[in-house]
Amino acid sequence: MTDLSPAERYARASQDRSHPITSSFAASQRFELDPFQIAGCHALEEGRSVLVAAPTGAGKTIVGEFAIHLAMREPAVGGYGEKAFYTTPIKALSNQKFRELQDVYGADEVGLLTGDTNINGSARIVVMTTEVLRNMLYADSSALRGLRYVVMDEVHYLADRFRGAVWEEIIIHLPPVVRLISLSATVSNAEEFGDWLDTVRGDTEVIVSEIRPVPLEQHVLVRGDLLPLFDDRAGIATAQVNQELMRIRSVKGANFENNRRVQEMRSDSAKNGGGHDAGGRHQGSARRPGKGGHRPVRQANAQRIERLDRPEVVKLLQRASLLPAIFFIFSRVGCDAAVQQVRRSGLKLTTPEERAEIRTLVEERARALLDEDLAVLGYYEWVDNLERGVASHHAGLLPAFKEVVEDLFTRKLVKIVFATETLALGINMPARTVVLEKLEKFNGESRVAITSGEYTQLTGRAGRRGIDVEGHAVIQWTEGVDPQQVAALASRRTYPLNSSFRPTYNMAVNLIDQFGRARAREILESSFAQFQADRAVVGLARQVREQEQSLAGYAKAMTCDRGDFTEYSGIRRELSDLERLNRKDANASRTTRDARQKQIASLRKRMLRHPCHSCPEREDHARWAERYWRLKHTVEKVRREIDDRTGTVARIFDRVVDVLAELDYVAVTDDGATVLTPAGRTMRRIYGERDLLVSEALRTGIWQDLDAASLATLACCLVYEPRRDDAGTSERGLPRGPLRAALSATESLWQRLDDLEQEHRLPGTDAVATGLAPAMHLWARGVTLDRVLIEADMAAGDFVRWAKQTIDLLDQLSLVADAPLATTARRALEAVRRGIVAYSSV
């Protein structure tokens, strides 16, 4: 505070007196809190909810941690005390936050619930994935008693097409006494989102910060040099691109054109006799300059900018003291290949002491893994790479291995990580430098440029607070790079948050059970999806009002003292449209054409008899009438759009309920109320994309004859989503008998449900995918990991992910199915949860 003026010191002291809890909390932190963090804490201390939107690495989670601090200020009395839940979108982030909070409050006070992990779930602080909290709310769990604060980290996941609805369900259904702390990346419509939160949750403070605590320097790696992306004198705010980069691009463009001319000359030469002129002289190269000669044409690639290979880039960063660094490569294969490339170069980035520390930590973490699995997982080569200070990080990596990489990188023992963009999703793993090898990625269908939001999320990892003076983003020069486009990506730091909410069958039965159908519709109309649609409708309605004023002006301009010119112009328009149709539809039947001619004759007679037809200013009025009718058509189109948008979510809900009614999951009582049937009550606890299919399979009993391995296999078929290049179907290796019969019955059931959904104008789900079925059947029967991974033809991390989703569905079946199948589901769950699937370092 020594740098503050007397007035600023007085204001700070007054603020501290009015917010003593914030002041005490701030004093206990390693860093001085930023203004946006203090504002968030003040709002919570005053009893309000908050939305904090700030850049990656800015320290948003401090506000969430303050909410936990508020809940834990008073000790529990008689086993009762205020609670705080901390929700995250991904299990890795939940695990990380769980460990951090344990360090602060102790193991007894902190729990973890992630679907496949249940540790101390009755604690006062519980870290969980958002789906777990949603399920708690629908089940009216006793764990909700005493809940006062819910932190929703990475709340911008609300826009996720597959999982985003869960965030909205939680926000809508949390009890009113709960204060909500929403933490988001910087989005361009934070105020709109905050307005919605204020509408559904009550008093909500919106706090937006654009400031990175560690400034970001942007570079382009070209010709072995790190050139600034922006002119140092102009600064990023002006987006003035470094002119040297523009000159390099100009030279490259000229060389490209030169190379094209060379290729054309060679092509012409080949057409004129295989590369020889009329005198038999070879024309494979340009003649030397001299008397009567020609200026030589530059050979292709004469000015090619050589791209440094990865080991050289790593050495360059090491010399510039820019390690540790994350290289973002939008391909798992590319990440692993990059590690091998550095390994083959012999490069070592660690000291002997660091290598010993790495070895000790890895051996401790891997102690629970079976010896026979280590070689299958490439453990020994992986450890050797770690000791060199190099690792990859992607979804195909075993979760336990990913956690080790994250831990070693955070401890500054691993210096280089080659990662896919999944690393940018909230995990606390900052680096001094982020390197982007390309500015495009494969989206499953084609190569597309990364967005400004993705660029911001990726480069947001650069710069460690309290360690680095600035972070560094390095873009490697590639063919076709446009410095202006790169500058545009780096300058735009925001992207809009748009709802992906849509009612599901499980959501519908839970809402009807708790609130009844009418109230359920009202609740859904309070979703962010409808809020955004209504906001758009406000703009459209304003547009209609403005156009209606113009319509009134046109109507006045065409006013005729002889009669109603609107009526007259309507007759003329109808007559003109009918005559045009008759000319265009020359192949119509004689009967149709005769009928049209009669109609045309009738309209012409009405037009000639109309009093406005004899008006001397008729054609002047007609010009205004034409404008009137064109605009009226536009207005009606906009009105239809308004009607379509108004109540969109509720209309989808009605279609969902109609399907449930047709399948007897809901029924209408004599007094007109919609209630759940026994099947509907079962569906309340079935979550996921396949909720209707699973419910129907249970009701029809098509899985009753399955043993544990077969039920695990069928559950895998329901959760597995094949890659786009994978056919997703394989029954090779599956035993004949009950499993194949149940699978065939499930596929037939899916087809019937899909047809029913199409009839009700609902999107439906993808077909059952059996691509992983043979491998899962082997795994559930206890077959060794090496054989299973060969059968699966996928990385260990991918197999573990699908296995854990299979476990999640089996767990649901064990709770809702009738006794024989429930028992089988529990045995199947235990059969899948073994070896690397069961291992967790938490």
Coordinates of N, CA, C and O in Angstrom, one line a residue, residues 492-575:
R492 N -8.5 -10.6 -30.7 CA -9.8 -10.9 -30.3 C -9.8 -11.9 -29.2 O -9.5 -13.0 -29.4
R493 N -10.2 -11.5 -28.0 CA -10.1 -12.3 -26.9 C -11.4 -12.9 -26.4 O -11.4 -13.6 -25.3
T494 N -12.5 -12.7 -27.0 CA -13.8 -13.1 -26.5 C -14.5 -13.9 -27.5 O -14.3 -13.9 -28.7
Y495 N -15.4 -14.7 -27.0 CA -16.4 -15.5 -27.9 C -17.7 -15.6 -27.2 O -17.8 -15.5 -25.9
P496 N -18.8 -15.7 -27.9 CA -20.1 -15.7 -27.2 C -20.4 -17.0 -26.6 O -20.0 -18.1 -27.0
L497 N -21.2 -16.9 -25.5 CA -21.7 -18.1 -24.8 C -23.1 -18.3 -25.2 O -24.0 -17.5 -24.9
N498 N -23.4 -19.4 -25.9 CA -24.7 -19.7 -26.4 C -25.2 -21.0 -25.8 O -24.5 -22.0 -25.8
S499 N -26.5 -21.0 -25.4 CA -27.0 -22.2 -24.7 C -27.2 -23.4 -25.7 O -27.5 -23.2 -26.9
S500 N -27.0 -24.6 -25.2 CA -27.2 -25.8 -26.0 C -28.3 -26.6 -25.3 O -28.5 -27.8 -25.6
F501 N -29.1 -26.0 -24.5 CA -30.1 -26.7 -23.7 C -31.3 -27.3 -24.5 O -31.8 -26.6 -25.4
R502 N -31.6 -28.5 -24.2 CA -32.8 -29.1 -24.8 C -33.4 -30.1 -23.8 O -32.6 -30.8 -23.1
P503 N -34.7 -30.2 -23.7 CA -35.3 -31.2 -22.7 C -35.0 -32.6 -23.1 O -35.0 -33.0 -24.3
T504 N -34.7 -33.5 -22.1 CA -34.5 -34.9 -22.3 C -35.7 -35.6 -21.7 O -36.5 -35.1 -20.9
Y505 N -35.7 -37.0 -21.9 CA -36.8 -37.8 -21.3 C -36.6 -37.8 -19.8 O -37.6 -37.7 -19.0
N506 N -35.4 -38.0 -19.3 CA -35.1 -38.1 -17.9 C -35.5 -36.7 -17.2 O -36.1 -36.7 -16.2
M507 N -35.1 -35.6 -17.9 CA -35.4 -34.3 -17.4 C -37.0 -34.2 -17.3 O -37.5 -33.7 -16.3
A508 N -37.7 -34.6 -18.3 CA -39.1 -34.5 -18.3 C -39.8 -35.2 -17.2 O -40.7 -34.7 -16.5
V509 N -39.4 -36.5 -17.0 CA -40.1 -37.3 -15.9 C -39.7 -36.7 -14.5 O -40.6 -36.7 -13.6
N510 N -38.5 -36.2 -14.3 CA -38.1 -35.6 -13.1 C -38.9 -34.3 -12.8 O -39.4 -34.1 -11.7
L511 N -39.0 -33.5 -13.8 CA -39.8 -32.2 -13.6 C -41.3 -32.5 -13.4 O -41.9 -31.9 -12.5
I512 N -41.8 -33.4 -14.1 CA -43.3 -33.7 -14.0 C -43.5 -34.3 -12.6 O -44.5 -34.0 -11.9
D513 N -42.6 -35.2 -12.1 CA -42.8 -35.8 -10.8 C -42.7 -34.7 -9.7 O -43.5 -34.8 -8.7
Q514 N -41.8 -33.7 -9.8 CA -41.6 -32.8 -8.8 C -42.6 -31.6 -8.8 O -43.0 -31.1 -7.8
F515 N -42.9 -31.2 -10.1 CA -43.7 -29.9 -10.2 C -45.0 -30.0 -11.0 O -45.8 -29.1 -11.0
G516 N -45.2 -31.2 -11.7 CA -46.4 -31.2 -12.5 C -46.0 -30.7 -13.9 O -45.1 -29.9 -14.1
R517 N -46.9 -31.0 -14.9 CA -46.5 -30.6 -16.3 C -46.6 -29.1 -16.5 O -45.7 -28.5 -17.2
A518 N -47.6 -28.4 -16.0 CA -47.7 -27.0 -16.3 C -46.5 -26.2 -15.7 O -45.9 -25.4 -16.3
R519 N -46.2 -26.5 -14.4 CA -45.1 -25.8 -13.8 C -43.8 -26.2 -14.5 O -42.9 -25.4 -14.6
A520 N -43.6 -27.5 -14.9 CA -42.4 -27.9 -15.6 C -42.2 -27.1 -16.9 O -41.1 -26.7 -17.2
R521 N -43.3 -26.8 -17.6 CA -43.2 -25.9 -18.8 C -42.7 -24.6 -18.4 O -41.8 -24.0 -19.1
E522 N -43.2 -24.0 -17.3 CA -42.7 -22.7 -16.9 C -41.3 -22.7 -16.5 O -40.5 -21.7 -16.9
I523 N -40.8 -23.7 -15.9 CA -39.4 -23.8 -15.5 C -38.5 -23.9 -16.7 O -37.5 -23.2 -16.8
L524 N -38.9 -24.7 -17.7 CA -38.1 -24.8 -18.9 C -38.1 -23.5 -19.7 O -37.1 -23.1 -20.4
E525 N -39.2 -22.7 -19.6 CA -39.2 -21.4 -20.3 C -38.3 -20.4 -19.6 O -38.0 -19.3 -20.1
S526 N -37.8 -20.8 -18.4 CA -36.8 -19.9 -17.7 C -35.4 -20.3 -18.0 O -34.4 -19.8 -17.4
S527 N -35.1 -21.2 -18.9 CA -33.8 -21.7 -19.3 C -33.1 -20.6 -20.0 O -33.7 -19.6 -20.6
F528 N -31.7 -20.7 -20.0 CA -30.9 -19.7 -20.7 C -31.2 -19.8 -22.2 O -31.2 -18.7 -23.0
A529 N -31.5 -21.0 -22.7 CA -31.8 -21.1 -24.1 C -33.0 -20.3 -24.5 O -33.0 -19.6 -25.5
Q530 N -34.1 -20.3 -23.7 CA -35.3 -19.6 -24.0 C -35.0 -18.1 -23.8 O -35.6 -17.2 -24.5
F531 N -34.2 -17.8 -22.8 CA -33.9 -16.4 -22.5 C -33.2 -15.8 -23.7 O -33.5 -14.6 -24.1
Q532 N -32.3 -16.5 -24.3 CA -31.6 -16.0 -25.5 C -32.5 -15.9 -26.6 O -32.5 -14.9 -27.4
A533 N -33.4 -16.9 -26.8 CA -34.4 -16.8 -27.9 C -35.3 -15.6 -27.7 O -35.6 -14.9 -28.7
D534 N -35.7 -15.4 -26.5 CA -36.6 -14.3 -26.2 C -35.9 -12.9 -26.5 O -36.5 -12.0 -26.9
R535 N -34.6 -12.9 -26.1 CA -33.9 -11.6 -26.4 C -33.8 -11.4 -27.9 O -33.9 -10.2 -28.3
A536 N -33.6 -12.4 -28.6 CA -33.6 -12.3 -30.1 C -35.0 -11.8 -30.6 O -35.1 -11.0 -31.5
V537 N -36.0 -12.4 -29.9 CA -37.4 -12.0 -30.3 C -37.6 -10.5 -30.0 O -38.3 -9.8 -30.8
V538 N -37.0 -10.0 -29.0 CA -37.2 -8.6 -28.7 C -36.7 -7.7 -29.8 O -37.3 -6.8 -30.3
G539 N -35.5 -8.1 -30.4 CA -34.9 -7.4 -31.5 C -35.8 -7.6 -32.7 O -36.0 -6.6 -33.5
L540 N -36.3 -8.8 -32.9 CA -37.2 -9.0 -34.1 C -38.5 -8.2 -33.9 O -39.0 -7.6 -34.9
A541 N -39.1 -8.1 -32.7 CA -40.3 -7.4 -32.5 C -40.1 -5.9 -32.7 O -40.9 -5.2 -33.3
R542 N -38.9 -5.4 -32.4 CA -38.6 -4.0 -32.6 C -38.5 -3.8 -34.1 O -39.0 -2.8 -34.7
Q543 N -37.9 -4.7 -34.9 CA -37.9 -4.6 -36.3 C -39.3 -4.6 -36.9 O -39.6 -3.8 -37.8
V544 N -40.2 -5.4 -36.4 CA -41.6 -5.5 -36.9 C -42.3 -4.1 -36.6 O -42.9 -3.6 -37.5
R545 N -42.0 -3.6 -35.4 CA -42.7 -2.3 -35.1 C -42.2 -1.2 -36.1 O -43.0 -0.4 -36.6
E546 N -40.9 -1.2 -36.4 CA -40.4 -0.2 -37.3 C -41.0 -0.4 -38.7 O -41.3 0.6 -39.4
Q547 N -41.1 -1.6 -39.1 CA -41.6 -1.9 -40.4 C -43.1 -1.6 -40.5 O -43.6 -1.2 -41.6
E548 N -43.8 -1.8 -39.4 CA -45.2 -1.5 -39.4 C -45.5 0.0 -39.6 O -46.4 0.4 -40.2
Q549 N -44.5 0.8 -39.0 CA -44.6 2.2 -39.3 C -44.4 2.6 -40.8 O -45.1 3.4 -41.3
S550 N -43.5 1.9 -41.4 CA -43.3 2.1 -42.8 C -44.5 1.6 -43.6 O -45.0 2.3 -44.6
L551 N -45.1 0.5 -43.2 CA -46.3 0.0 -43.8 C -47.5 1.1 -43.8 O -48.2 1.3 -44.7
A552 N -47.6 1.7 -42.6 CA -48.6 2.7 -42.4 C -48.3 3.9 -43.4 O -49.3 4.5 -44.0
G553 N -47.0 4.2 -43.5 CA -46.7 5.3 -44.4 C -47.0 5.0 -45.9 O -47.5 5.8 -46.6
Y554 N -46.7 3.7 -46.3 CA -47.0 3.3 -47.7 C -48.5 3.3 -47.9 O -49.0 3.7 -49.0
A555 N -49.3 2.8 -46.9 CA -50.7 2.8 -47.0 C -51.3 4.2 -47.2 O -52.2 4.4 -48.0
K556 N -50.7 5.1 -46.4 CA -51.2 6.5 -46.6 C -50.9 7.1 -47.9 O -51.7 7.8 -48.6
A557 N -49.7 6.7 -48.5 CA -49.2 7.2 -49.8 C -50.1 6.7 -50.9 O -50.2 7.4 -51.9
M558 N -50.7 5.5 -50.7 CA -51.5 5.0 -51.8 C -53.0 5.2 -51.6 O -53.8 4.6 -52.3
T559 N -53.3 6.0 -50.6 CA -54.7 6.3 -50.4 C -55.4 6.9 -51.6 O -54.8 7.8 -52.2
C560 N -56.6 6.4 -52.0 CA -57.3 6.9 -53.2 C -58.7 7.4 -52.8 O -59.4 6.7 -52.0
D561 N -59.1 8.6 -53.3 CA -60.4 9.1 -53.0 C -61.5 8.4 -53.7 O -62.7 8.6 -53.4
R562 N -61.2 7.5 -54.6 CA -62.2 6.7 -55.3 C -62.7 5.5 -54.6 O -63.7 4.9 -54.8
G563 N -61.8 4.9 -53.7 CA -62.1 3.7 -53.0 C -60.9 3.1 -52.3 O -59.9 3.8 -52.1
D564 N -61.0 1.8 -51.9 CA -60.0 1.2 -51.0 C -58.9 0.6 -52.0 O -59.0 -0.4 -52.6
F565 N -57.8 1.4 -52.1 CA -56.7 1.0 -53.0 C -56.0 -0.3 -52.5 O -55.4 -1.0 -53.3
T566 N -56.0 -0.5 -51.2 CA -55.3 -1.7 -50.7 C -56.1 -3.0 -51.2 O -55.5 -3.9 -51.7
E567 N -57.4 -2.9 -51.2 CA -58.2 -4.0 -51.8 C -58.0 -4.1 -53.2 O -57.8 -5.2 -53.8
Y568 N -57.9 -3.0 -54.0 CA -57.7 -3.0 -55.4 C -56.4 -3.6 -55.8 O -56.2 -4.4 -56.7
S569 N -55.3 -3.1 -55.0 CA -53.9 -3.6 -55.3 C -53.8 -5.1 -55.0 O -53.0 -5.8 -55.6
G570 N -54.6 -5.5 -54.0 CA -54.6 -7.0 -53.7 C -55.1 -7.8 -54.8 O -54.6 -8.9 -55.1
I571 N -56.2 -7.3 -55.4 CA -56.8 -8.0 -56.6 C -55.8 -8.0 -57.7 O -55.6 -9.1 -58.4
R572 N -55.1 -6.9 -58.0 CA -54.1 -6.8 -59.1 C -53.0 -7.8 -58.8 O -52.5 -8.5 -59.7
R573 N -52.5 -7.9 -57.6 CA -51.4 -8.8 -57.2 C -51.8 -10.2 -57.4 O -51.1 -11.0 -58.0
E574 N -53.0 -10.6 -56.9 CA -53.5 -12.0 -57.1 C -53.6 -12.3 -58.6 O -53.3 -13.4 -59.0
L575 N -54.1 -11.4 -59.4 CA -54.3 -11.6 -60.8 C -52.9 -11.8 -61.5 O -52.7 -12.7 -62.3

